Coordinates of N, CA and C in Angstrom, one line a residue:
X1 N 106.8 115.6 132.0 CA 107.4 116.7 130.9 C 106.3 118.0 131.0
X2 N 106.2 119.1 131.3 CA 105.7 120.3 130.9 C 105.2 120.7 129.3
X3 N 104.0 121.2 129.2 CA 103.9 122.1 127.9 C 104.1 123.8 127.9
X4 N 104.8 123.9 127.3 CA 105.4 125.3 127.4 C 104.7 126.2 126.3
X5 N 104.6 127.3 126.8 CA 103.5 128.1 125.9 C 104.3 129.4 125.3
X6 N 104.3 130.1 124.5 CA 105.1 130.9 124.1 C 104.5 132.5 124.6
X7 N 105.4 132.8 125.6 CA 104.8 134.3 126.5 C 104.7 133.4 127.7
X8 N 104.8 132.7 128.4 CA 103.9 132.2 129.2 C 104.4 130.4 129.8
X9 N 104.7 129.9 130.7 CA 104.6 128.5 131.2 C 103.8 128.0 131.7
X10 N 103.3 127.1 131.2 CA 101.7 126.8 132.1 C 101.5 125.0 131.6
X11 N 101.4 124.5 132.9 CA 101.0 123.0 132.6 C 99.5 122.9 132.2
X12 N 99.5 121.8 131.4 CA 98.3 121.7 130.7 C 97.3 121.3 131.4
X13 N 97.7 120.2 132.5 CA 96.8 119.4 133.5 C 96.7 120.5 134.4
X14 N 97.5 121.1 135.0 CA 97.1 122.0 136.1 C 96.8 123.3 135.9
X15 N 96.8 123.7 134.8 CA 96.9 125.3 134.4 C 96.0 125.7 133.4
X16 N 94.9 124.9 133.1 CA 93.9 125.2 132.2 C 92.4 125.0 132.8
X17 N 91.3 125.2 132.1 CA 90.1 124.9 132.5 C 89.0 124.5 131.4
X18 N 88.4 123.7 131.5 CA 87.4 123.1 130.2 C 86.2 124.3 130.2
X19 N 86.0 124.2 128.8 CA 84.7 125.3 128.3 C 84.0 124.2 127.4
X20 N 82.9 124.6 127.5 CA 81.9 123.7 127.0 C 82.5 122.2 126.6
X21 N 83.0 121.9 127.6 CA 83.3 120.3 127.7 C 84.3 119.6 126.3
X22 N 84.7 120.5 125.4 CA 85.1 120.1 124.4 C 86.7 120.6 124.1
X23 N 86.8 121.5 124.7 CA 88.5 121.9 124.6 C 88.9 122.3 125.7
X24 N 90.2 122.7 125.9 CA 91.2 123.8 127.1 C 91.4 125.0 126.3
X25 N 91.2 125.8 127.2 CA 91.6 127.2 126.5 C 92.8 127.3 127.3
X26 N 94.0 127.6 126.7 CA 95.1 128.0 127.6 C 95.3 129.5 127.8
X27 N 96.2 129.8 128.8 CA 96.2 131.4 128.9 C 96.8 132.4 127.8
X28 N 97.4 131.8 126.6 CA 97.9 132.6 125.7 C 96.6 132.1 124.8
X29 N 95.6 132.2 124.5 CA 94.5 131.9 123.8 C 94.5 130.9 123.0
X30 N 95.4 129.7 123.3 CA 95.5 128.5 122.4 C 94.3 127.7 122.9
X31 N 93.9 126.8 121.9 CA 92.4 126.0 122.1 C 93.4 124.6 121.8
X32 N 93.2 123.6 123.0 CA 93.3 122.0 122.7 C 92.2 121.3 122.8
X33 N 91.9 120.9 121.6 CA 90.2 119.9 122.0 C 90.6 118.6 122.5
X34 N 89.7 118.3 123.1 CA 89.4 116.9 123.7 C 89.6 115.8 122.9
X35 N 90.7 114.7 123.2 CA 91.1 113.8 122.0 C 92.4 114.0 121.2
X36 N 92.8 115.1 121.5 CA 94.2 115.6 121.0 C 95.2 115.3 122.2
X37 N 96.5 114.7 121.3 CA 97.7 114.1 122.0 C 98.8 115.0 122.2
X38 N 99.0 115.7 123.4 CA 100.3 116.9 123.4 C 101.4 115.8 124.2
X39 N 102.7 116.4 123.4 CA 103.8 115.9 124.2 C 104.3 114.1 124.2
X40 N 103.7 113.8 123.3 CA 103.7 112.1 123.4 C 105.3 111.6 123.2
X41 N 105.8 111.0 123.7 CA 107.4 110.8 123.9 C 107.4 109.5 123.2
X42 N 108.1 109.6 122.0 CA 108.6 108.3 121.1 C 109.2 107.0 122.1
X43 N 108.8 106.0 121.5 CA 109.6 104.6 122.4 C 110.2 104.1 121.0
X44 N 111.6 103.3 121.5 CA 112.4 102.9 120.6 C 112.1 101.0 121.2
X45 N 111.7 100.5 119.6 CA 111.5 99.1 120.1 C 112.4 98.1 119.1
X46 N 113.1 98.9 118.6 CA 114.2 98.2 117.5 C 114.0 97.7 116.3
X47 N 112.8 98.5 116.2 CA 112.3 98.1 114.6 C 112.9 98.9 113.8
X48 N 113.5 99.9 113.8 CA 113.8 101.2 112.7 C 115.1 101.3 113.2
X49 N 116.1 102.0 112.0 CA 117.1 102.0 111.8 C 117.5 103.2 112.9
X50 N 117.0 104.4 112.9 CA 117.0 105.7 113.5 C 117.3 105.5 115.1
X51 N 117.9 106.0 115.6 CA 118.2 106.0 117.0 C 117.4 107.4 117.3
X52 N 116.5 106.9 118.4 CA 115.5 107.8 119.2 C 116.1 108.4 120.2
X53 N 116.1 109.6 120.3 CA 116.4 110.5 121.4 C 115.9 110.4 122.8
X54 N 116.4 110.4 124.1 CA 115.5 110.0 125.2 C 115.6 111.4 125.9
X55 N 115.6 112.2 125.1 CA 116.0 113.8 126.0 C 115.7 114.9 125.0
X56 N 114.1 115.3 125.3 CA 113.5 116.2 124.4 C 113.3 117.2 125.1
X57 N 113.3 118.8 124.0 CA 113.1 119.8 124.5 C 111.5 119.7 125.0
X58 N 111.0 121.0 125.8 CA 109.5 120.8 126.1 C 108.8 121.5 124.9
X59 N 107.4 120.8 124.6 CA 106.7 121.0 123.5 C 106.0 122.7 123.6
X60 N 106.5 123.4 122.6 CA 105.5 124.5 122.6 C 104.4 124.7 122.1
X61 N 103.4 125.4 122.2 CA 102.4 125.5 121.7 C 101.9 127.0 121.4
X62 N 101.8 127.7 120.2 CA 102.0 129.5 120.2 C 100.3 129.9 120.2
X63 N 100.5 131.6 120.5 CA 99.3 132.0 121.0 C 98.4 131.5 119.9
X64 N 97.1 131.3 120.3 CA 95.6 131.2 119.5 C 95.9 130.3 118.5
X65 N 96.5 129.0 118.6 CA 96.7 128.1 117.8 C 95.7 127.1 118.2
X66 N 94.8 126.5 117.4 CA 94.1 125.6 117.6 C 94.6 124.0 117.1
X67 N 94.6 122.7 118.4 CA 94.8 121.7 117.9 C 93.6 120.7 118.3
X68 N 93.3 120.2 116.8 CA 91.8 119.6 117.0 C 91.7 118.2 117.5
X69 N 90.7 117.5 117.7 CA 90.4 116.4 118.1 C 91.4 115.2 117.5
X70 N 91.9 114.3 118.1 CA 92.8 113.4 117.3 C 94.0 113.9 116.6
X71 N 94.4 114.9 117.0 CA 95.9 115.1 116.4 C 96.7 115.1 117.6
X72 N 98.0 114.4 117.2 CA 99.2 114.0 117.7 C 100.2 114.5 117.7
X73 N 100.6 115.1 118.6 CA 102.0 116.0 118.8 C 103.0 115.9 119.6
X74 N 104.2 115.5 119.0 CA 105.0 114.7 120.2 C 105.6 115.5 120.8
X75 N 106.9 115.0 121.3 CA 107.6 115.7 122.4 C 108.6 116.6 121.5
X76 N 109.1 117.5 122.1 CA 110.4 118.8 121.5 C 109.4 119.5 120.2
X77 N 108.1 119.3 119.9 CA 107.8 119.9 118.9 C 107.7 121.5 119.1
X78 N 107.7 122.7 118.2 CA 107.4 123.9 118.3 C 106.5 124.6 117.4
X79 N 105.6 125.1 117.5 CA 104.4 125.0 117.0 C 104.3 127.1 116.8
X80 N 103.9 127.6 115.9 CA 103.8 129.1 116.3 C 102.6 129.7 116.4
X81 N 102.3 130.8 116.5 CA 101.4 131.5 116.4 C 100.2 131.2 115.5
X82 N 98.8 131.4 115.7 CA 97.5 131.2 115.1 C 97.8 130.2 113.9
X83 N 98.2 129.0 114.5 CA 98.2 127.9 113.6 C 96.8 127.0 113.8
X84 N 96.4 126.6 112.7 CA 95.4 125.2 112.6 C 96.2 123.9 112.4
X85 N 96.0 123.2 113.7 CA 96.4 121.6 113.5 C 95.2 120.7 113.5
X86 N 94.9 120.0 112.3 CA 93.4 119.6 112.3 C 93.8 118.3 112.6
X87 N 92.3 117.5 112.6 CA 92.0 116.1 113.1 C 93.0 115.3 112.5
X88 N 93.5 114.2 113.2 CA 94.4 112.9 112.9 C 95.7 113.6 112.0
X89 N 96.1 114.4 112.3 CA 97.2 115.1 111.9 C 98.5 114.5 113.0
X90 N 99.7 114.1 112.2 CA 100.6 113.6 113.5 C 101.8 114.7 113.3
X91 N 102.7 115.3 114.1 CA 103.8 115.8 114.0 C 104.7 115.1 115.0
X92 N 105.9 114.9 114.4 CA 106.6 113.9 115.0 C 107.7 114.9 116.0
X93 N 108.4 114.0 116.7 CA 109.4 114.8 117.7 C 110.5 115.8 117.0
X94 N 110.5 117.0 117.7 CA 111.5 117.6 116.7 C 111.3 118.4 115.8
X95 N 110.1 118.7 115.3 CA 109.4 119.5 114.1 C 109.2 121.0 114.8
X96 N 109.4 121.8 113.8 CA 109.5 123.1 113.9 C 108.4 123.8 113.2
X97 N 107.1 124.3 113.4 CA 105.9 124.6 112.8 C 106.1 126.1 112.6
X98 N 105.9 126.9 111.8 CA 106.0 128.5 112.2 C 104.6 129.1 112.2
X99 N 104.4 130.4 111.9 CA 103.2 131.0 112.5 C 102.3 131.0 111.4
X100 N 101.1 131.0 111.5 CA 100.0 131.1 110.7 C 99.8 130.0 109.9
X101 N 100.2 128.8 110.1 CA 100.3 127.3 109.3 C 98.9 126.9 109.5
X102 N 98.7 126.0 108.4 CA 97.4 124.9 108.4 C 98.3 123.7 108.1
X103 N 98.0 122.8 109.1 CA 98.5 121.3 109.0 C 97.1 120.9 108.9
X104 N 96.4 120.2 107.9 CA 95.0 119.8 107.4 C 94.9 118.4 108.0
X105 N 93.9 117.9 107.8 CA 93.4 116.4 108.3 C 94.1 115.4 107.5
X106 N 94.9 114.5 108.5 CA 95.4 113.6 108.1 C 97.0 113.7 107.7
X107 N 97.4 115.1 107.7 CA 98.9 115.1 107.4 C 99.7 114.7 108.5
X108 N 100.9 114.1 107.8 CA 102.1 113.5 108.6 C 103.1 114.2 108.8
X109 N 103.9 114.6 109.8 CA 104.9 115.6 109.6 C 105.9 114.9 110.5
X110 N 107.2 114.2 109.8 CA 108.1 112.8 110.5 C 109.0 113.8 111.1
X111 N 109.6 113.2 111.9 CA 110.8 113.8 112.7 C 111.4 114.9 112.3
X112 N 111.8 115.8 112.9 CA 113.1 117.1 112.6 C 112.6 118.0 111.4
X113 N 111.3 117.6 111.0 CA 111.1 118.8 109.8 C 110.9 120.2 109.9
X114 N 111.1 121.3 109.5 CA 110.8 122.5 109.7 C 110.2 123.0 108.6
X115 N 108.7 123.9 109.1 CA 107.5 124.3 108.0 C 107.6 126.0 108.5
X116 N 107.9 126.7 107.4 CA 108.1 128.0 107.5 C 106.9 128.5 107.5
X117 N 106.8 130.0 108.1 CA 105.3 130.6 108.5 C 104.5 130.6 107.0
X118 N 103.2 130.8 107.5 CA 102.1 130.7 106.6 C 102.2 129.8 105.2
X119 N 102.6 128.8 105.7 CA 102.6 127.6 104.8 C 101.4 126.4 105.0
X120 N 101.0 126.0 104.1 CA 99.7 125.5 104.0 C 99.9 124.4 103.8
X121 N 99.5 123.0 104.4 CA 99.9 121.2 103.9 C 98.3 120.8 103.9
X122 N 97.6 120.5 102.8 CA 96.6 119.9 102.9 C 96.6 118.5 103.1
X123 N 95.2 117.9 103.1 CA 94.7 116.9 103.6 C 95.4 115.4 103.0
X124 N 96.2 114.5 104.0 CA 96.5 113.1 104.0 C 98.1 113.6 103.2
X125 N 98.8 114.5 103.2 CA 100.3 114.8 102.9 C 101.1 114.0 103.8
X126 N 102.6 113.9 103.0 CA 103.1 113.2 104.2 C 104.3 114.0 103.9
X127 N 105.4 114.8 104.9 CA 106.1 115.2 105.0 C 107.4 114.6 105.5
X128 N 108.4 114.1 105.0 CA 109.5 113.0 105.1 C 110.2 113.9 106.3
X129 N 111.0 112.9 107.3 CA 111.9 113.5 108.2 C 112.9 114.1 107.6
X130 N 113.3 115.3 108.4 CA 114.3 116.3 108.3 C 114.0 117.5 107.0
X131 N 113.0 117.3 106.4 CA 112.5 117.8 105.6 C 112.4 119.1 105.7
X132 N 112.8 120.4 104.9 CA 112.6 121.9 105.2 C 111.6 122.2 104.0
X133 N 110.5 122.9 104.4 CA 109.7 123.7 103.8 C 109.3 125.0 103.8
X134 N 109.5 125.9 103.0 CA 109.9 127.4 103.3 C 108.6 128.1 103.5
X135 N 108.9 129.3 103.8 CA 107.6 130.4 104.2 C 106.6 130.5 103.0
X136 N 105.3 130.6 102.9 CA 104.2 131.0 102.0 C 104.1 129.8 100.9
X137 N 104.5 128.4 101.2 CA 104.3 127.4 100.7 C 103.2 127.0 100.8
X138 N 102.4 126.3 99.2 CA 101.6 125.7 99.2 C 101.6 124.5 99.0
X139 N 101.3 123.3 99.7 CA 101.2 122.2 99.4 C 99.9 121.3 99.4
X140 N 99.2 120.6 98.3 CA 98.1 120.6 98.3 C 97.9 118.7 98.7
X141 N 96.6 118.3 98.5 CA 96.5 116.9 99.4 C 97.1 116.0 98.6
X142 N 97.4 114.7 99.3 CA 97.8 113.7 98.7 C 99.4 113.4 98.3
X143 N 100.2 114.5 98.7 CA 101.6 114.9 98.1 C 102.3 113.9 99.0
X144 N 103.5 113.3 98.4 CA 104.3 112.0 98.9 C 105.9 112.8 99.0
X145 N 106.3 112.6 100.0 CA 107.8 112.8 99.7 C 108.6 111.7 100.8
X146 N 109.9 111.6 100.2 CA 110.8 110.7 100.6 C 112.2 111.0 101.1
X147 N 113.0 110.5 101.7 CA 114.2 110.6 102.2 C 115.2 109.7 101.9
X148 N 114.6 108.7 101.5 CA 116.0 107.3 101.2 C 115.7 107.0 99.7
X149 N 116.6 107.0 99.0 CA 116.9 106.3 97.9 C 116.8 104.8 97.6
X150 N 117.2 104.2 98.9 CA 117.5 102.8 99.0 C 116.3 102.2 99.3
X151 N 115.3 102.8 99.4 CA 113.9 102.0 99.9 C 114.1 101.3 101.4
X152 N 115.0 101.7 102.3 CA 115.3 101.0 103.4 C 115.9 99.8 103.6
X153 N 116.7 99.8 102.1 CA 117.6 98.2 102.0 C 119.0 98.4 102.5
X154 N 119.4 99.5 102.6 CA 120.8 99.8 103.1 C 121.2 100.3 104.5
X155 N 122.1 99.8 105.1 CA 122.5 100.2 106.6 C 123.2 101.6 106.4
X156 N 123.7 101.9 105.0 CA 124.4 103.0 104.9 C 124.1 104.1 104.0
X157 N 122.7 104.2 104.4 CA 121.7 105.0 103.7 C 121.6 106.2 104.0
X158 N 122.1 107.3 103.4 CA 122.0 108.5 104.1 C 120.6 109.4 103.8
X159 N 120.3 110.2 105.0 CA 119.0 110.7 104.9 C 118.9 111.7 104.1
X160 N 118.4 112.4 102.7 CA 118.5 113.2 102.0 C 116.8 113.5 101.5
X161 N 116.3 114.7 102.4 CA 114.9 114.7 102.5 C 115.1 115.9 101.3
X162 N 113.9 116.2 100.6 CA 113.8 117.2 99.7 C 113.6 118.5 100.2
X163 N 113.7 119.4 99.9 CA 113.7 121.2 100.3 C 113.1 121.5 99.1
X164 N 111.6 122.4 99.8 CA 110.7 123.3 99.4 C 111.1 124.7 99.3
X165 N 111.4 125.5 98.5 CA 111.7 127.2 98.9 C 110.4 127.8 98.9
X166 N 110.7 128.9 99.2 CA 109.5 129.7 99.5 C 108.3 130.0 98.7
X167 N 107.4 130.2 98.9 CA 106.2 130.5 97.9 C 106.0 129.4 96.8
X168 N 106.4 128.3 96.7 CA 106.4 127.4 95.9 C 105.1 126.6 95.9
X169 N 104.6 126.0 95.2 CA 103.1 125.2 95.1 C 103.3 123.7 94.5
X170 N 102.9 123.1 95.3 CA 102.7 121.5 95.0 C 101.5 121.0 94.5
X171 N 101.2 120.4 93.6 CA 100.1 120.3 93.1 C 99.6 118.7 93.9
X172 N 98.4 118.5 94.0 CA 97.5 117.3 94.7 C 98.3 116.0 94.2
X173 N 98.7 115.0 94.5 CA 99.4 113.9 94.5 C 100.9 113.6 93.7
X174 N 101.5 114.8 94.0 CA 102.7 115.0 93.3 C 103.7 114.1 94.5
X175 N 104.7 113.9 93.8 CA 105.6 113.1 94.4 C 106.9 113.7 94.4
X176 N 107.7 113.8 95.6 CA 109.0 114.4 95.6 C 110.2 113.5 96.1
X177 N 110.8 112.8 95.1 CA 112.1 112.2 95.8 C 113.0 112.4 96.6
X178 N 113.6 111.7 96.9 CA 115.1 112.2 98.1 C 116.1 113.2 97.3
X179 N 116.0 114.3 98.2 CA 117.4 115.3 98.0 C 116.6 116.2 97.0
X180 N 115.7 116.1 96.1 CA 115.4 117.1 95.3 C 115.0 118.5 96.1
X181 N 115.5 120.0 95.4 CA 115.3 121.2 95.7 C 114.1 121.8 94.8
X182 N 112.7 122.3 95.6 CA 112.0 122.9 94.7 C 112.6 124.6 94.5
X183 N 112.7 125.0 93.6 CA 113.1 126.7 93.8 C 111.9 127.2 94.3
X184 N 112.2 128.6 94.8 CA 111.5 129.7 95.0 C 110.5 129.8 93.8
X185 N 108.9 130.2 94.5 CA 108.0 130.3 93.4 C 107.8 129.2 92.3
X186 N 108.5 128.2 92.4 CA 108.0 127.3 91.4 C 107.0 126.3 91.6
X187 N 106.2 125.7 90.5 CA 105.3 125.1 90.7 C 105.6 123.5 90.4
X188 N 104.8 122.7 91.1 CA 105.0 121.2 90.5 C 103.5 120.8 90.6
X189 N 103.0 120.6 89.1 CA 101.7 119.6 88.9 C 101.3 118.7 89.5
X190 N 99.7 118.7 89.5 CA 99.4 117.6 90.0 C 99.7 116.0 89.5
X191 N 100.1 115.1 90.4 CA 100.5 114.2 89.7 C 101.9 113.7 89.1
X192 N 102.6 114.9 89.2 CA 104.0 114.9 88.9 C 105.0 114.0 89.8
X193 N 105.9 113.5 89.2 CA 106.9 112.6 90.0 C 108.3 113.7 89.6
X194 N 108.9 114.1 90.9 CA 109.9 115.1 90.6 C 111.3 114.3 91.4
X195 N 111.9 114.1 90.3 CA 113.3 113.1 90.2 C 114.2 114.2 90.5
X196 N 114.4 115.5 89.7 CA 115.8 116.5 89.7 C 115.0 117.7 90.6
X197 N 116.0 118.7 90.6 CA 115.8 119.9 91.2 C 114.7 120.6 89.9
X198 N 114.2 121.1 90.4 CA 113.2 122.4 90.0 C 113.6 123.8 90.3
X199 N 113.8 124.5 89.1 CA 114.6 126.0 89.3 C 113.6 126.8 89.5
X200 N 114.1 127.7 90.4 CA 113.4 129.1 90.8 C 112.2 129.5 89.7
X201 N 110.8 129.6 90.1 CA 109.9 129.7 89.0 C 109.4 129.2 87.8
X202 N 110.1 128.0 88.0 CA 109.8 127.0 86.7 C 108.3 126.3 87.1
X203 N 107.6 125.8 85.9 CA 106.7 125.0 86.2 C 106.8 123.4 85.2
X204 N 106.8 122.4 86.3 CA 107.0 121.2 85.9 C 105.7 120.1 86.0
X205 N 105.8 119.1 85.2 CA 105.0 118.3 85.2 C 105.0 117.1 84.5
X206 N 104.3 116.0 84.9 CA 104.5 114.8 84.2 C 105.4 113.8 85.0
X207 N 106.0 112.5 84.2 CA 106.5 111.6 85.0 C 107.6 111.0 84.2
X208 N 108.8 111.2 84.6 CA 109.1 112.3 85.5 C 109.3 113.5 85.3
X209 N 108.9 114.4 86.1 CA 108.3 115.8 86.2 C 109.5 116.5 84.9
X210 N 109.0 117.3 84.0 CA 109.8 118.1 83.3 C 109.4 119.8 83.1
X211 N 110.1 120.4 82.8 CA 109.9 121.9 82.9 C 108.6 122.4 81.4
X212 N 107.7 122.9 81.9 CA 106.7 123.4 80.6 C 107.3 124.4 79.9

């Protein structure tokens, strides 16, 4: 499977050159550092309830994006222009990352998540499968998000990922439970556990999170 770049198709192995022995410079200005894994195809072992596709679209890396050592980008991912994909981050299959985003060290973005333009996700945060994060969102370090209220114990569980709307901010260590919607311009304080929707422009804090 080839790696497709915004504006031009190019095979990573055949169409790049090594500079300074530590990264590959692609024709659209993107840099892929040694030790990064691109276009990894997931393998089904029967341990997960979710069925994994065997047919993925080509991976896209946008202009001037940088992928640092240790980052893992699965098959079928689309990453926009001018992004930083930092070390030890993992972006699972089917995800879409907008332009001018930061995916910091140790961030995990699970399958089919969508991240809007200019959004910043800080170190060791987990974005759950199917989640939608809007534009100009800030998500601090160690934030947890989940999409299954049954804790994996029900065969009939329905995936209900949280939604974070444009310009919202999520403080360090916050926990967003399945199905909650964080409204535009809302702020979730550090350490809050969000069990209900947060209205547009509100500030919430505490366990469970309540409006200030």
